[in-house]
Coordinates of N, CA and C in Angstrom, one line a residue:
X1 N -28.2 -2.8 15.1 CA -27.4 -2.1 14.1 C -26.7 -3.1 13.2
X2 N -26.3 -4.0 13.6 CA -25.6 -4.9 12.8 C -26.4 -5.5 11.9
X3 N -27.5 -5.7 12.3 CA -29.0 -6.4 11.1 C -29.3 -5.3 10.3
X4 N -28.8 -4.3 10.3 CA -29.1 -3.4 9.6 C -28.0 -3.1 8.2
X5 N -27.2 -3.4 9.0 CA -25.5 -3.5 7.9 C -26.0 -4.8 7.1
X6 N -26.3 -5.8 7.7 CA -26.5 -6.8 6.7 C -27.2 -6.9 6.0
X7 N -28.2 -6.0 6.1 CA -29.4 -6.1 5.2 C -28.9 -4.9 4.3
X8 N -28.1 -3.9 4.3 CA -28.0 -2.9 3.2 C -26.9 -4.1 2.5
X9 N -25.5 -4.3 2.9 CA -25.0 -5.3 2.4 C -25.2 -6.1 1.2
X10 N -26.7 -7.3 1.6 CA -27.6 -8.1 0.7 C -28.0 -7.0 -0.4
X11 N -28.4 -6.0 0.2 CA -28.9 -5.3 -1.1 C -27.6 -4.9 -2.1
X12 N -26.6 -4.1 -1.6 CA -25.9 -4.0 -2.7 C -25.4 -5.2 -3.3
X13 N -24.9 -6.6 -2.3 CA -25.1 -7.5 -3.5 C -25.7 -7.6 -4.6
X14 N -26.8 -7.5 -4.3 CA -27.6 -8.1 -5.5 C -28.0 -7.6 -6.4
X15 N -27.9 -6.0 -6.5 CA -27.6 -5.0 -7.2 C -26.2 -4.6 -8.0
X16 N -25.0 -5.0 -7.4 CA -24.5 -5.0 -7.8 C -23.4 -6.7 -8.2
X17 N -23.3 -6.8 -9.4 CA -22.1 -7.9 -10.2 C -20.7 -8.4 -9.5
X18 N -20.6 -9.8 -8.9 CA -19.8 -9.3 -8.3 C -18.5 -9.4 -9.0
X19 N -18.6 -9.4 -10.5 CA -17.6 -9.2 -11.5 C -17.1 -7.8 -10.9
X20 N -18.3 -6.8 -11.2 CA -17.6 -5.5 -10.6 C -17.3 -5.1 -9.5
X21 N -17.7 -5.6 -8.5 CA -17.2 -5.6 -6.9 C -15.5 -6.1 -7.1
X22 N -15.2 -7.3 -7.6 CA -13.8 -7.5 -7.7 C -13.2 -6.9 -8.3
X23 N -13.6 -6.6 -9.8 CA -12.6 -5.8 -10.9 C -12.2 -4.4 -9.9
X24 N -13.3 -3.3 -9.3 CA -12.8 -2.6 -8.5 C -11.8 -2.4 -7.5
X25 N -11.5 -3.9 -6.6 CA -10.9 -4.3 -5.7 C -9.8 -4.0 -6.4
X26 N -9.5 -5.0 -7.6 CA -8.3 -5.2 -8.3 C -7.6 -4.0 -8.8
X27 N -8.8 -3.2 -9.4 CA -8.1 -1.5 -9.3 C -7.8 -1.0 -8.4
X28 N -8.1 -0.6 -7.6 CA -8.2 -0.3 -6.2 C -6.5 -0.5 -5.4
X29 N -6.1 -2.6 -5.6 CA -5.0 -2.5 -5.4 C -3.5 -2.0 -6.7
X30 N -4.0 -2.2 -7.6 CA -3.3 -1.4 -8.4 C -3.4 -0.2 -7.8
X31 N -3.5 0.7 -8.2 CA -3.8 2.1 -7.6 C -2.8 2.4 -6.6
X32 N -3.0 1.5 -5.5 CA -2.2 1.5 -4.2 C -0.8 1.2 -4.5
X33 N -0.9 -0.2 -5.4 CA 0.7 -0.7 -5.3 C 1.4 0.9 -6.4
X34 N 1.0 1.4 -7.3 CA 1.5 2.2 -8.1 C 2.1 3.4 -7.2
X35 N 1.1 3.8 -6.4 CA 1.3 4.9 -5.4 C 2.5 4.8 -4.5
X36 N 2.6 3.3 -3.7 CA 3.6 2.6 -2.8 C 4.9 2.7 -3.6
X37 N 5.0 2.2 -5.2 CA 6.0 2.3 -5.8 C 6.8 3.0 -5.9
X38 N 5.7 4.6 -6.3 CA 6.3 5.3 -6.7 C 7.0 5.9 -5.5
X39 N 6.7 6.1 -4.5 CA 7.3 6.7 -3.2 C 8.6 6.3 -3.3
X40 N 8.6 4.6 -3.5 CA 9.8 4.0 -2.8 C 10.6 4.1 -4.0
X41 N 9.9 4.3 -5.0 CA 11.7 5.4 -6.2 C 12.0 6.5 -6.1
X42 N 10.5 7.2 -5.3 CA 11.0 8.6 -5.3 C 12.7 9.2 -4.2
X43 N 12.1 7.8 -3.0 CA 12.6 8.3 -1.7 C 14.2 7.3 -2.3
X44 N 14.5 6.2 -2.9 CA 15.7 5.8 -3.4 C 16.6 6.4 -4.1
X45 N 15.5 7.3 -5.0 CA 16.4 9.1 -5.7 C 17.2 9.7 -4.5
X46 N 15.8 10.1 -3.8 CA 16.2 11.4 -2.9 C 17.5 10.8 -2.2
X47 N 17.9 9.7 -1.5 CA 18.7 9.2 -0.6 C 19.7 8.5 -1.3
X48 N 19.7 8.3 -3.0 CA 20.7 7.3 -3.5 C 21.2 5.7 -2.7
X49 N 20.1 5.5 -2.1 CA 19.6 3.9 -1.7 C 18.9 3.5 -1.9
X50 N 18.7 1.9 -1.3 CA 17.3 1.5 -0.7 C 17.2 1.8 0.3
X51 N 16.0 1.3 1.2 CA 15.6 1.4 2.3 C 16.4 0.7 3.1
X52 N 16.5 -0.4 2.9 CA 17.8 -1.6 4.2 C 18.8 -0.7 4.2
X53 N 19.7 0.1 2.8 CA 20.7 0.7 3.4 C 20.5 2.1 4.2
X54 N 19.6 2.8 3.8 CA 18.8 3.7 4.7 C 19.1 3.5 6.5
X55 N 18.5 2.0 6.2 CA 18.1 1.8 7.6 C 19.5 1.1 8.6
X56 N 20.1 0.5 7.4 CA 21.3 -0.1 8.4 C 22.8 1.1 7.9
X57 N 22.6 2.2 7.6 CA 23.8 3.0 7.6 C 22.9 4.2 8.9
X58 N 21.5 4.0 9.1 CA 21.6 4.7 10.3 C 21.2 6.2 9.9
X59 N 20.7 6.7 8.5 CA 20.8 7.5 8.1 C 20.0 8.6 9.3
X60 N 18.7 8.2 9.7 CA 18.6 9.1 10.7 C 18.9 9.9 11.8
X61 N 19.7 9.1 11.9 CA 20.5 9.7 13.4 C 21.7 10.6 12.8
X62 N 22.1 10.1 11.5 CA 23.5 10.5 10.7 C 22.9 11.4 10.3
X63 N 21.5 12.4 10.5 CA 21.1 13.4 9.6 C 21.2 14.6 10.8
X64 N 21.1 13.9 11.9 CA 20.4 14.7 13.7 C 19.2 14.5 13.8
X65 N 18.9 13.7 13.4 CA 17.2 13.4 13.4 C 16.3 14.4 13.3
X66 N 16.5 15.1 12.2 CA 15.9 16.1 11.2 C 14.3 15.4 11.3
X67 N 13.7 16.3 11.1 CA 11.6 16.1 10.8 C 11.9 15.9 9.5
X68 N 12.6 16.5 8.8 CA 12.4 15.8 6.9 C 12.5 13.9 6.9
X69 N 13.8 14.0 7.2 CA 14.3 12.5 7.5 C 13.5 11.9 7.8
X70 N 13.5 11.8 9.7 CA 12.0 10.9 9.9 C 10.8 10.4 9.4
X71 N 10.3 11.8 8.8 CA 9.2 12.0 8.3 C 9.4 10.8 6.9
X72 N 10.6 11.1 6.3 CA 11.1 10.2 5.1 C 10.8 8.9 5.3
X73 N 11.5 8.7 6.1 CA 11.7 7.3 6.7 C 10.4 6.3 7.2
X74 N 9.5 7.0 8.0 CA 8.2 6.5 8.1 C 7.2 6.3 7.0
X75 N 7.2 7.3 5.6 CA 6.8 7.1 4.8 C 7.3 5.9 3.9
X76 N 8.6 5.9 3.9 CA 9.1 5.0 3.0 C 8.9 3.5 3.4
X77 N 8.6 3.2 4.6 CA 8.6 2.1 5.4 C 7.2 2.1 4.8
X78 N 6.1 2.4 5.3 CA 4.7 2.6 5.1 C 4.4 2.1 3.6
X79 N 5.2 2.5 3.0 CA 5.2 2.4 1.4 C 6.0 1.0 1.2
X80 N 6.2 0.7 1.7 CA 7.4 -0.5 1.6 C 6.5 -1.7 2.1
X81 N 6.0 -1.7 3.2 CA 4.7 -2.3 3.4 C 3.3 -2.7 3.1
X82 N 3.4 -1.2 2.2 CA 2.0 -1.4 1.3 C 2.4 -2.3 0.5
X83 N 3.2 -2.0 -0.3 CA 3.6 -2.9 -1.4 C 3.7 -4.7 -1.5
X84 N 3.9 -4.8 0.0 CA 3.6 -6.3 0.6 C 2.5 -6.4 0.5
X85 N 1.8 -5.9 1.0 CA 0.7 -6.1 1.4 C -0.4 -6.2 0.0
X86 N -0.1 -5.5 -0.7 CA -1.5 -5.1 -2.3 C -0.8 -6.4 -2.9
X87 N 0.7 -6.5 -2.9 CA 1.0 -7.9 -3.3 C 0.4 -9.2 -3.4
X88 N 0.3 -9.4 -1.9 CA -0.3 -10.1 -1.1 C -2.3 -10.5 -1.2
X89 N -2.4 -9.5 -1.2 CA -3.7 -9.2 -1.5 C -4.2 -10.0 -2.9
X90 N -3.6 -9.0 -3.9 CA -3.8 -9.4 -5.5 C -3.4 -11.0 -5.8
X91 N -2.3 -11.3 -5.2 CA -2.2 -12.7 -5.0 C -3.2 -13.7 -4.7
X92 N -3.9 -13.2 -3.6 CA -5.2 -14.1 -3.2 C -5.9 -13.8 -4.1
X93 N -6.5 -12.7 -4.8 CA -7.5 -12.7 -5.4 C -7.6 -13.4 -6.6
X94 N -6.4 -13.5 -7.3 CA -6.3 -14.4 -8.4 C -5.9 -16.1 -8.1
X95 N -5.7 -15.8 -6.9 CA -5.6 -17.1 -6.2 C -7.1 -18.3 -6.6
X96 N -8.1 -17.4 -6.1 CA -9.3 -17.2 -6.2 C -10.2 -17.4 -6.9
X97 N -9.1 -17.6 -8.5 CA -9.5 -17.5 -9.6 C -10.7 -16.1 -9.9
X98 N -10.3 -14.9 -9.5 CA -11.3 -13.9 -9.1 C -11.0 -12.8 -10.3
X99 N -9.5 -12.9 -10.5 CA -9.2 -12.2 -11.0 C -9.7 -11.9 -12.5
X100 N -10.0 -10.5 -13.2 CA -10.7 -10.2 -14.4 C -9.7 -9.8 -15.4
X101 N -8.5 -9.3 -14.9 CA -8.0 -8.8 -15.7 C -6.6 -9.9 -16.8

């Protein structure tokens, strides 16, 4: 099975540029970081913080540990992470000298 991945693999290489393989990527983490962003202004509205103060005033427990809250809270972290992460990411790739745009 795995000779089989590699071999469709080689073909889309070669079929496809790997100008466009990257430029994709690069959208792709845009996309994400925009998405991640926007949460973590949405959820700084909703709560009138950041997250650290979120997290070190305790707001969870200060709510009764409500399903909204939590639910908040795991998203905003998630989002707070991505954000490292596509960072992170896009950083290599231009690292790379890969980057198109």
């Amino acid at each position: 099975m795995i000779a089989n991945v590699e071999v469709a693999v080689e073909k889309i290489v070669k079929e496809i540029p790997i100008d466009e393989v990257v430029e994709a990527l690069i959208n792709e983490y845009r996309r994400r970081l925009i998405r991640y962003s926007m949460t973590d202004e949405f959820m700084r509205k909703k709560y009138g913080m950041t997250f650290d103060k979120f997290e070190s005033g305790n707001v969870v427990k200060e709510r009764k540990f409500s399903w909204d809250v939590e639910s908040d809270a795991m998203e905003w972290e998630h989002a707070l992470e991505g954000v490292r992460y596509v960072k992170h990411k896009l950083k290599d790739v231009e690292g790379q000298g890969l980057c198109l745009a």
